[in-house]
């Protein structure tokens, strides 16, 4: 399958879940694949900032952060819109990263040292908004995207860069510009329509 829309991807995930592949397993596979690809791209990676939203894209980011941390990388997680509140895979992986001891800060409460870490980290992972994004970035997501775009390090986006509509490729004001986008299961139309924001695109299998 060369390309799927956001709705098609959601349906594929639903069917995979019904067949026994849990959403938690899919998230684990996605984050692990993203971390592996980043480590392959940047051998010897020492510092990485992972900016996470409250949804499943953020959940993928929590897994990636945990895997990078376990690989010996100094990782900081920045919460773009607070802690995932609804019980589910994203919150589960937030708690796993927290228990592991990965440093976590809220964007609106980040001090200058945390912002400096994000600006100077060798890699920044964008896990703020996913394939469900439409319209304009909300204030916190826009600030997160601004910090990501202003970072000095290599920017890797999970699934789609934050602020890019998966089906149309439309870019909201301030949308993230990634050097590499790791997308899951299959490419989405935006990877063809918004190449300037997506950068190189790698497809990672998640068990579907």
JSON list of C-alpha atoms in Angstrom, two decimals:
[
{"chain": "A", "resi": 1, "resn": "UNK", "atom": "CA", "xyz": [0.00, 0.00, 0.00]},
{"chain": "A", "resi": 2, "resn": "UNK", "atom": "CA", "xyz": [1.73, 3.16, -1.23]},
{"chain": "A", "resi": 3, "resn": "UNK", "atom": "CA", "xyz": [-0.50, 5.85, 0.30]},
{"chain": "A", "resi": 4, "resn": "UNK", "atom": "CA", "xyz": [-3.48, 6.04, 2.68]},
{"chain": "A", "resi": 5, "resn": "UNK", "atom": "CA", "xyz": [-5.66, 8.87, 3.91]},
{"chain": "A", "resi": 6, "resn": "UNK", "atom": "CA", "xyz": [-6.08, 9.63, 7.59]},
{"chain": "A", "resi": 7, "resn": "UNK", "atom": "CA", "xyz": [-9.51, 7.95, 7.61]},
{"chain": "A", "resi": 8, "resn": "UNK", "atom": "CA", "xyz": [-8.17, 4.86, 5.85]},
{"chain": "A", "resi": 9, "resn": "UNK", "atom": "CA", "xyz": [-5.32, 4.62, 8.35]},
{"chain": "A", "resi": 10, "resn": "UNK", "atom": "CA", "xyz": [-7.73, 4.90, 11.26]},
{"chain": "A", "resi": 11, "resn": "UNK", "atom": "CA", "xyz": [-9.81, 2.06, 9.79]},
{"chain": "A", "resi": 12, "resn": "UNK", "atom": "CA", "xyz": [-6.71, -0.10, 9.28]},
{"chain": "A", "resi": 13, "resn": "UNK", "atom": "CA", "xyz": [-5.77, 0.45, 12.91]},
{"chain": "A", "resi": 14, "resn": "UNK", "atom": "CA", "xyz": [-9.29, -0.43, 14.05]},
{"chain": "A", "resi": 15, "resn": "UNK", "atom": "CA", "xyz": [-9.26, -3.67, 12.09]},
{"chain": "A", "resi": 16, "resn": "UNK", "atom": "CA", "xyz": [-5.79, -4.53, 13.37]},
{"chain": "A", "resi": 17, "resn": "UNK", "atom": "CA", "xyz": [-7.02, -3.94, 16.93]},
{"chain": "A", "resi": 18, "resn": "UNK", "atom": "CA", "xyz": [-10.00, -6.22, 16.36]},
{"chain": "A", "resi": 19, "resn": "UNK", "atom": "CA", "xyz": [-7.59, -8.86, 15.02]},
{"chain": "A", "resi": 20, "resn": "UNK", "atom": "CA", "xyz": [-5.56, -8.75, 18.23]},
{"chain": "A", "resi": 21, "resn": "UNK", "atom": "CA", "xyz": [-2.91, -6.07, 17.68]},
{"chain": "A", "resi": 22, "resn": "UNK", "atom": "CA", "xyz": [-3.60, -3.59, 20.49]},
{"chain": "A", "resi": 23, "resn": "UNK", "atom": "CA", "xyz": [-3.31, 0.16, 20.07]},
{"chain": "A", "resi": 24, "resn": "UNK", "atom": "CA", "xyz": [-0.66, 0.02, 22.77]},
{"chain": "A", "resi": 25, "resn": "UNK", "atom": "CA", "xyz": [1.33, -2.48, 20.69]},
{"chain": "A", "resi": 26, "resn": "UNK", "atom": "CA", "xyz": [1.02, -0.29, 17.60]},
{"chain": "A", "resi": 27, "resn": "UNK", "atom": "CA", "xyz": [2.24, 2.72, 19.58]},
{"chain": "A", "resi": 28, "resn": "UNK", "atom": "CA", "xyz": [5.16, 0.75, 21.00]},
{"chain": "A", "resi": 29, "resn": "UNK", "atom": "CA", "xyz": [6.14, -0.42, 17.52]},
{"chain": "A", "resi": 30, "resn": "UNK", "atom": "CA", "xyz": [5.84, 3.09, 16.09]},
{"chain": "A", "resi": 31, "resn": "UNK", "atom": "CA", "xyz": [7.94, 4.81, 18.75]},
{"chain": "A", "resi": 32, "resn": "UNK", "atom": "CA", "xyz": [10.55, 2.06, 18.75]},
{"chain": "A", "resi": 33, "resn": "UNK", "atom": "CA", "xyz": [10.90, 2.26, 14.96]},
{"chain": "A", "resi": 34, "resn": "UNK", "atom": "CA", "xyz": [11.25, 6.05, 15.05]},
{"chain": "A", "resi": 35, "resn": "UNK", "atom": "CA", "xyz": [13.95, 5.86, 17.73]},
{"chain": "A", "resi": 36, "resn": "UNK", "atom": "CA", "xyz": [15.82, 3.19, 15.77]},
{"chain": "A", "resi": 37, "resn": "UNK", "atom": "CA", "xyz": [15.73, 5.23, 12.55]},
{"chain": "A", "resi": 38, "resn": "UNK", "atom": "CA", "xyz": [16.95, 8.34, 14.39]},
{"chain": "A", "resi": 39, "resn": "UNK", "atom": "CA", "xyz": [19.85, 6.44, 15.95]},
{"chain": "A", "resi": 40, "resn": "UNK", "atom": "CA", "xyz": [20.74, 5.02, 12.54]},
{"chain": "A", "resi": 41, "resn": "UNK", "atom": "CA", "xyz": [20.69, 8.51, 11.02]},
{"chain": "A", "resi": 42, "resn": "UNK", "atom": "CA", "xyz": [22.69, 10.08, 13.87]},
{"chain": "A", "resi": 43, "resn": "UNK", "atom": "CA", "xyz": [25.14, 7.44, 15.19]},
{"chain": "A", "resi": 44, "resn": "UNK", "atom": "CA", "xyz": [26.42, 8.34, 18.63]},
{"chain": "A", "resi": 45, "resn": "UNK", "atom": "CA", "xyz": [23.45, 10.62, 19.34]},
{"chain": "A", "resi": 46, "resn": "UNK", "atom": "CA", "xyz": [23.96, 12.14, 22.79]},
{"chain": "A", "resi": 47, "resn": "UNK", "atom": "CA", "xyz": [21.13, 14.65, 23.30]},
{"chain": "A", "resi": 48, "resn": "UNK", "atom": "CA", "xyz": [17.52, 14.69, 22.10]},
{"chain": "A", "resi": 49, "resn": "UNK", "atom": "CA", "xyz": [14.43, 16.72, 22.93]},
{"chain": "A", "resi": 50, "resn": "UNK", "atom": "CA", "xyz": [11.04, 15.10, 22.31]},
{"chain": "A", "resi": 51, "resn": "UNK", "atom": "CA", "xyz": [8.09, 17.49, 22.12]},
{"chain": "A", "resi": 52, "resn": "UNK", "atom": "CA", "xyz": [4.81, 15.65, 22.77]},
{"chain": "A", "resi": 53, "resn": "UNK", "atom": "CA", "xyz": [1.15, 16.53, 22.41]},
{"chain": "A", "resi": 54, "resn": "UNK", "atom": "CA", "xyz": [-1.69, 14.94, 24.40]},
{"chain": "A", "resi": 55, "resn": "UNK", "atom": "CA", "xyz": [-2.87, 12.52, 21.71]},
{"chain": "A", "resi": 56, "resn": "UNK", "atom": "CA", "xyz": [-1.57, 9.36, 20.11]},
{"chain": "A", "resi": 57, "resn": "UNK", "atom": "CA", "xyz": [1.16, 11.22, 18.24]},
{"chain": "A", "resi": 58, "resn": "UNK", "atom": "CA", "xyz": [2.44, 12.33, 21.62]},
{"chain": "A", "resi": 59, "resn": "UNK", "atom": "CA", "xyz": [2.15, 8.73, 22.79]},
{"chain": "A", "resi": 60, "resn": "UNK", "atom": "CA", "xyz": [4.44, 7.66, 19.95]},
{"chain": "A", "resi": 61, "resn": "UNK", "atom": "CA", "xyz": [6.82, 10.36, 21.14]},
{"chain": "A", "resi": 62, "resn": "UNK", "atom": "CA", "xyz": [6.84, 9.06, 24.71]},
{"chain": "A", "resi": 63, "resn": "UNK", "atom": "CA", "xyz": [7.82, 5.62, 23.42]},
{"chain": "A", "resi": 64, "resn": "UNK", "atom": "CA", "xyz": [10.55, 7.09, 21.21]},
{"chain": "A", "resi": 65, "resn": "UNK", "atom": "CA", "xyz": [11.88, 9.09, 24.16]},
{"chain": "A", "resi": 66, "resn": "UNK", "atom": "CA", "xyz": [11.98, 5.98, 26.33]},
{"chain": "A", "resi": 67, "resn": "UNK", "atom": "CA", "xyz": [13.82, 3.99, 23.67]},
{"chain": "A", "resi": 68, "resn": "UNK", "atom": "CA", "xyz": [16.37, 6.76, 23.13]},
{"chain": "A", "resi": 69, "resn": "UNK", "atom": "CA", "xyz": [16.87, 7.04, 26.89]},
{"chain": "A", "resi": 70, "resn": "UNK", "atom": "CA", "xyz": [17.39, 3.29, 27.17]},
{"chain": "A", "resi": 71, "resn": "UNK", "atom": "CA", "xyz": [19.98, 3.54, 24.38]},
{"chain": "A", "resi": 72, "resn": "UNK", "atom": "CA", "xyz": [22.03, 5.92, 26.53]},
{"chain": "A", "resi": 73, "resn": "UNK", "atom": "CA", "xyz": [20.90, 9.23, 25.04]},
{"chain": "A", "resi": 74, "resn": "UNK", "atom": "CA", "xyz": [20.25, 12.24, 27.28]},
{"chain": "A", "resi": 75, "resn": "UNK", "atom": "CA", "xyz": [16.57, 12.86, 26.56]},
{"chain": "A", "resi": 76, "resn": "UNK", "atom": "CA", "xyz": [14.19, 15.56, 27.75]},
{"chain": "A", "resi": 77, "resn": "UNK", "atom": "CA", "xyz": [10.45, 15.41, 27.09]},
{"chain": "A", "resi": 78, "resn": "UNK", "atom": "CA", "xyz": [8.58, 18.69, 26.63]},
{"chain": "A", "resi": 79, "resn": "UNK", "atom": "CA", "xyz": [4.79, 18.54, 27.01]},
{"chain": "A", "resi": 80, "resn": "UNK", "atom": "CA", "xyz": [3.25, 20.86, 24.44]},
{"chain": "A", "resi": 81, "resn": "UNK", "atom": "CA", "xyz": [-0.24, 20.73, 25.93]},
{"chain": "A", "resi": 82, "resn": "UNK", "atom": "CA", "xyz": [0.01, 19.09, 29.33]},
{"chain": "A", "resi": 83, "resn": "UNK", "atom": "CA", "xyz": [-0.21, 15.49, 30.49]},
{"chain": "A", "resi": 84, "resn": "UNK", "atom": "CA", "xyz": [-2.45, 13.09, 28.51]},
{"chain": "A", "resi": 85, "resn": "UNK", "atom": "CA", "xyz": [-5.57, 13.01, 30.64]},
{"chain": "A", "resi": 86, "resn": "UNK", "atom": "CA", "xyz": [-7.68, 10.25, 29.14]},
{"chain": "A", "resi": 87, "resn": "UNK", "atom": "CA", "xyz": [-6.77, 6.69, 30.11]},
{"chain": "A", "resi": 88, "resn": "UNK", "atom": "CA", "xyz": [-5.27, 5.00, 27.09]},
{"chain": "A", "resi": 89, "resn": "UNK", "atom": "CA", "xyz": [-2.05, 4.17, 25.29]},
{"chain": "A", "resi": 90, "resn": "UNK", "atom": "CA", "xyz": [-0.69, 7.74, 25.29]},
{"chain": "A", "resi": 91, "resn": "UNK", "atom": "CA", "xyz": [-1.12, 8.18, 29.05]},
{"chain": "A", "resi": 92, "resn": "UNK", "atom": "CA", "xyz": [0.30, 4.70, 29.68]},
{"chain": "A", "resi": 93, "resn": "UNK", "atom": "CA", "xyz": [3.46, 5.59, 27.79]},
{"chain": "A", "resi": 94, "resn": "UNK", "atom": "CA", "xyz": [3.74, 8.97, 29.48]},
{"chain": "A", "resi": 95, "resn": "UNK", "atom": "CA", "xyz": [3.72, 7.16, 32.84]},
{"chain": "A", "resi": 96, "resn": "UNK", "atom": "CA", "xyz": [6.28, 4.63, 31.62]},
{"chain": "A", "resi": 97, "resn": "UNK", "atom": "CA", "xyz": [8.67, 7.40, 30.59]},
{"chain": "A", "resi": 98, "resn": "UNK", "atom": "CA", "xyz": [8.10, 9.14, 33.91]},
{"chain": "A", "resi": 99, "resn": "UNK", "atom": "CA", "xyz": [8.81, 5.97, 35.90]},
{"chain": "A", "resi": 100, "resn": "UNK", "atom": "CA", "xyz": [11.96, 5.38, 33.88]},
{"chain": "A", "resi": 101, "resn": "UNK", "atom": "CA", "xyz": [13.25, 8.76, 35.00]},
{"chain": "A", "resi": 102, "resn": "UNK", "atom": "CA", "xyz": [13.16, 10.64, 31.70]},
{"chain": "A", "resi": 103, "resn": "UNK", "atom": "CA", "xyz": [13.13, 14.38, 32.53]},
{"chain": "A", "resi": 104, "resn": "UNK", "atom": "CA", "xyz": [9.73, 15.88, 31.67]},
{"chain": "A", "resi": 105, "resn": "UNK", "atom": "CA", "xyz": [8.65, 19.51, 31.66]},
{"chain": "A", "resi": 106, "resn": "UNK", "atom": "CA", "xyz": [5.53, 21.37, 30.59]},
{"chain": "A", "resi": 107, "resn": "UNK", "atom": "CA", "xyz": [6.09, 23.85, 27.78]},
{"chain": "A", "resi": 108, "resn": "UNK", "atom": "CA", "xyz": [4.35, 26.73, 29.53]},
{"chain": "A", "resi": 109, "resn": "UNK", "atom": "CA", "xyz": [6.46, 26.14, 32.65]},
{"chain": "A", "resi": 110, "resn": "UNK", "atom": "CA", "xyz": [9.80, 25.48, 30.94]},
{"chain": "A", "resi": 111, "resn": "UNK", "atom": "CA", "xyz": [12.62, 27.54, 32.36]},
{"chain": "A", "resi": 112, "resn": "UNK", "atom": "CA", "xyz": [15.45, 28.98, 30.28]},
{"chain": "A", "resi": 113, "resn": "UNK", "atom": "CA", "xyz": [17.62, 25.90, 30.85]},
{"chain": "A", "resi": 114, "resn": "UNK", "atom": "CA", "xyz": [14.93, 23.60, 29.41]},
{"chain": "A", "resi": 115, "resn": "UNK", "atom": "CA", "xyz": [14.39, 25.86, 26.41]},
{"chain": "A", "resi": 116, "resn": "UNK", "atom": "CA", "xyz": [18.15, 26.03, 25.89]},
{"chain": "A", "resi": 117, "resn": "UNK", "atom": "CA", "xyz": [18.31, 22.22, 25.91]},
{"chain": "A", "resi": 118, "resn": "UNK", "atom": "CA", "xyz": [15.63, 22.07, 23.22]},
{"chain": "A", "resi": 119, "resn": "UNK", "atom": "CA", "xyz": [17.43, 24.71, 21.13]},
{"chain": "A", "resi": 120, "resn": "UNK", "atom": "CA", "xyz": [20.81, 22.97, 21.32]},
{"chain": "A", "resi": 121, "resn": "UNK", "atom": "CA", "xyz": [19.95, 19.24, 21.40]},
{"chain": "A", "resi": 122, "resn": "UNK", "atom": "CA", "xyz": [21.44, 17.25, 18.56]},
{"chain": "A", "resi": 123, "resn": "UNK", "atom": "CA", "xyz": [17.96, 16.00, 17.61]},
{"chain": "A", "resi": 124, "resn": "UNK", "atom": "CA", "xyz": [14.42, 17.24, 18.17]},
{"chain": "A", "resi": 125, "resn": "UNK", "atom": "CA", "xyz": [11.47, 14.89, 17.76]},
{"chain": "A", "resi": 126, "resn": "UNK", "atom": "CA", "xyz": [8.16, 16.50, 16.78]},
{"chain": "A", "resi": 127, "resn": "UNK", "atom": "CA", "xyz": [5.29, 14.50, 18.28]},
{"chain": "A", "resi": 128, "resn": "UNK", "atom": "CA", "xyz": [2.79, 17.31, 18.82]},
{"chain": "A", "resi": 129, "resn": "UNK", "atom": "CA", "xyz": [-0.05, 16.86, 16.30]},
{"chain": "A", "resi": 130, "resn": "UNK", "atom": "CA", "xyz": [-0.77, 13.83, 14.13]},
{"chain": "A", "resi": 131, "resn": "UNK", "atom": "CA", "xyz": [-2.90, 12.82, 11.17]},
{"chain": "A", "resi": 132, "resn": "UNK", "atom": "CA", "xyz": [-6.07, 14.20, 12.78]},
{"chain": "A", "resi": 133, "resn": "UNK", "atom": "CA", "xyz": [-4.86, 17.80, 12.58]},
{"chain": "A", "resi": 134, "resn": "UNK", "atom": "CA", "xyz": [-6.96, 20.33, 10.64]},
{"chain": "A", "resi": 135, "resn": "UNK", "atom": "CA", "xyz": [-7.10, 24.11, 10.50]},
{"chain": "A", "resi": 136, "resn": "UNK", "atom": "CA", "xyz": [-4.76, 26.23, 12.58]},
{"chain": "A", "resi": 137, "resn": "UNK", "atom": "CA", "xyz": [-2.34, 25.32, 15.34]},
{"chain": "A", "resi": 138, "resn": "UNK", "atom": "CA", "xyz": [-3.62, 26.18, 18.79]},
{"chain": "A", "resi": 139, "resn": "UNK", "atom": "CA", "xyz": [-1.52, 28.52, 20.90]},
{"chain": "A", "resi": 140, "resn": "UNK", "atom": "CA", "xyz": [0.53, 25.89, 22.75]},
{"chain": "A", "resi": 141, "resn": "UNK", "atom": "CA", "xyz": [1.07, 23.80, 19.61]},
{"chain": "A", "resi": 142, "resn": "UNK", "atom": "CA", "xyz": [2.10, 26.91, 17.70]},
{"chain": "A", "resi": 143, "resn": "UNK", "atom": "CA", "xyz": [4.63, 27.79, 20.40]},
{"chain": "A", "resi": 144, "resn": "UNK", "atom": "CA", "xyz": [5.94, 24.22, 20.34]},
{"chain": "A", "resi": 145, "resn": "UNK", "atom": "CA", "xyz": [6.31, 24.35, 16.56]},
{"chain": "A", "resi": 146, "resn": "UNK", "atom": "CA", "xyz": [8.11, 27.68, 16.83]},
{"chain": "A", "resi": 147, "resn": "UNK", "atom": "CA", "xyz": [10.61, 26.21, 19.30]},
{"chain": "A", "resi": 148, "resn": "UNK", "atom": "CA", "xyz": [11.11, 23.13, 17.12]},
{"chain": "A", "resi": 149, "resn": "UNK", "atom": "CA", "xyz": [11.69, 25.24, 14.00]},
{"chain": "A", "resi": 150, "resn": "UNK", "atom": "CA", "xyz": [14.14, 27.41, 15.92]},
{"chain": "A", "resi": 151, "resn": "UNK", "atom": "CA", "xyz": [16.15, 24.46, 17.18]},
{"chain": "A", "resi": 152, "resn": "UNK", "atom": "CA", "xyz": [19.68, 23.87, 15.94]},
{"chain": "A", "resi": 153, "resn": "UNK", "atom": "CA", "xyz": [19.43, 20.08, 15.84]},
{"chain": "A", "resi": 154, "resn": "UNK", "atom": "CA", "xyz": [18.12, 17.54, 13.37]},
{"chain": "A", "resi": 155, "resn": "UNK", "atom": "CA", "xyz": [14.29, 17.63, 13.33]},
{"chain": "A", "resi": 156, "resn": "UNK", "atom": "CA", "xyz": [12.44, 14.33, 13.00]},
{"chain": "A", "resi": 157, "resn": "UNK", "atom": "CA", "xyz": [8.64, 14.41, 12.75]},
{"chain": "A", "resi": 158, "resn": "UNK", "atom": "CA", "xyz": [6.47, 11.47, 13.74]},
{"chain": "A", "resi": 159, "resn": "UNK", "atom": "CA", "xyz": [3.91, 10.50, 11.07]},
{"chain": "A", "resi": 160, "resn": "UNK", "atom": "CA", "xyz": [3.32, 14.06, 9.82]},
{"chain": "A", "resi": 161, "resn": "UNK", "atom": "CA", "xyz": [4.98, 17.35, 10.81]},
{"chain": "A", "resi": 162, "resn": "UNK", "atom": "CA", "xyz": [2.84, 19.27, 13.28]},
{"chain": "A", "resi": 163, "resn": "UNK", "atom": "CA", "xyz": [0.59, 21.76, 11.53]},
{"chain": "A", "resi": 164, "resn": "UNK", "atom": "CA", "xyz": [0.36, 19.78, 8.28]},
{"chain": "A", "resi": 165, "resn": "UNK", "atom": "CA", "xyz": [-2.99, 18.31, 7.20]},
{"chain": "A", "resi": 166, "resn": "UNK", "atom": "CA", "xyz": [-2.43, 14.65, 6.35]},
{"chain": "A", "resi": 167, "resn": "UNK", "atom": "CA", "xyz": [-4.84, 14.44, 3.42]},
{"chain": "A", "resi": 168, "resn": "UNK", "atom": "CA", "xyz": [-4.42, 17.85, 1.77]},
{"chain": "A", "resi": 169, "resn": "UNK", "atom": "CA", "xyz": [-0.84, 18.78, 2.60]},
{"chain": "A", "resi": 170, "resn": "UNK", "atom": "CA", "xyz": [-2.08, 22.19, 3.71]},
{"chain": "A", "resi": 171, "resn": "UNK", "atom": "CA", "xyz": [0.35, 23.87, 6.08]},
{"chain": "A", "resi": 172, "resn": "UNK", "atom": "CA", "xyz": [-0.95, 25.93, 8.97]},
{"chain": "A", "resi": 173, "resn": "UNK", "atom": "CA", "xyz": [0.92, 29.08, 9.90]},
{"chain": "A", "resi": 174, "resn": "UNK", "atom": "CA", "xyz": [4.06, 28.12, 11.79]},
{"chain": "A", "resi": 175, "resn": "UNK", "atom": "CA", "xyz": [3.92, 24.43, 10.82]},
{"chain": "A", "resi": 176, "resn": "UNK", "atom": "CA", "xyz": [6.99, 22.35, 11.61]},
{"chain": "A", "resi": 177, "resn": "UNK", "atom": "CA", "xyz": [9.62, 21.88, 8.92]},
{"chain": "A", "resi": 178, "resn": "UNK", "atom": "CA", "xyz": [11.27, 18.51, 9.42]},
{"chain": "A", "resi": 179, "resn": "UNK", "atom": "CA", "xyz": [14.46, 17.12, 7.97]},
{"chain": "A", "resi": 180, "resn": "UNK", "atom": "CA", "xyz": [13.00, 13.62, 8.21]},
{"chain": "A", "resi": 181, "resn": "UNK", "atom": "CA", "xyz": [9.48, 12.32, 8.74]},
{"chain": "A", "resi": 182, "resn": "UNK", "atom": "CA", "xyz": [8.98, 8.77, 9.96]},
{"chain": "A", "resi": 183, "resn": "UNK", "atom": "CA", "xyz": [5.47, 7.73, 9.00]},
{"chain": "A", "resi": 184, "resn": "UNK", "atom": "CA", "xyz": [3.73, 4.56, 10.03]},
{"chain": "A", "resi": 185, "resn": "UNK", "atom": "CA", "xyz": [2.49, 1.68, 7.86]},
{"chain": "A", "resi": 186, "resn": "UNK", "atom": "CA", "xyz": [2.17, 3.77, 4.67]},
{"chain": "A", "resi": 187, "resn": "UNK", "atom": "CA", "xyz": [2.73, 7.27, 3.36]},
{"chain": "A", "resi": 188, "resn": "UNK", "atom": "CA", "xyz": [-0.05, 9.84, 3.60]},
{"chain": "A", "resi": 189, "resn": "UNK", "atom": "CA", "xyz": [-0.94, 12.33, 0.83]},
{"chain": "A", "resi": 190, "resn": "UNK", "atom": "CA", "xyz": [0.83, 15.18, 2.66]},
{"chain": "A", "resi": 191, "resn": "UNK", "atom": "CA", "xyz": [4.19, 13.48, 2.18]},
{"chain": "A", "resi": 192, "resn": "UNK", "atom": "CA", "xyz": [3.74, 14.03, -1.53]},
{"chain": "A", "resi": 193, "resn": "UNK", "atom": "CA", "xyz": [1.96, 17.39, -1.30]},
{"chain": "A", "resi": 194, "resn": "UNK", "atom": "CA", "xyz": [4.04, 19.09, 1.40]},
{"chain": "A", "resi": 195, "resn": "UNK", "atom": "CA", "xyz": [7.56, 17.88, 0.66]},
{"chain": "A", "resi": 196, "resn": "UNK", "atom": "CA", "xyz": [9.08, 21.12, 1.88]},
{"chain": "A", "resi": 197, "resn": "UNK", "atom": "CA", "xyz": [7.76, 20.48, 5.38]},
{"chain": "A", "resi": 198, "resn": "UNK", "atom": "CA", "xyz": [8.19, 16.71, 5.49]},
{"chain": "A", "resi": 199, "resn": "UNK", "atom": "CA", "xyz": [11.77, 16.43, 4.26]},
{"chain": "A", "resi": 200, "resn": "UNK", "atom": "CA", "xyz": [12.87, 12.87, 3.65]},
{"chain": "A", "resi": 201, "resn": "UNK", "atom": "CA", "xyz": [10.09, 10.37, 4.38]},
{"chain": "A", "resi": 202, "resn": "UNK", "atom": "CA", "xyz": [10.69, 6.90, 5.82]},
{"chain": "A", "resi": 203, "resn": "UNK", "atom": "CA", "xyz": [7.90, 4.35, 6.27]},
{"chain": "A", "resi": 204, "resn": "UNK", "atom": "CA", "xyz": [8.05, 2.25, 9.46]},
{"chain": "A", "resi": 205, "resn": "UNK", "atom": "CA", "xyz": [6.05, -0.95, 9.91]},
{"chain": "A", "resi": 206, "resn": "UNK", "atom": "CA", "xyz": [4.00, -1.17, 13.10]},
{"chain": "A", "resi": 207, "resn": "UNK", "atom": "CA", "xyz": [2.61, -4.69, 12.82]},
{"chain": "A", "resi": 208, "resn": "UNK", "atom": "CA", "xyz": [-0.53, -4.01, 10.77]}
]
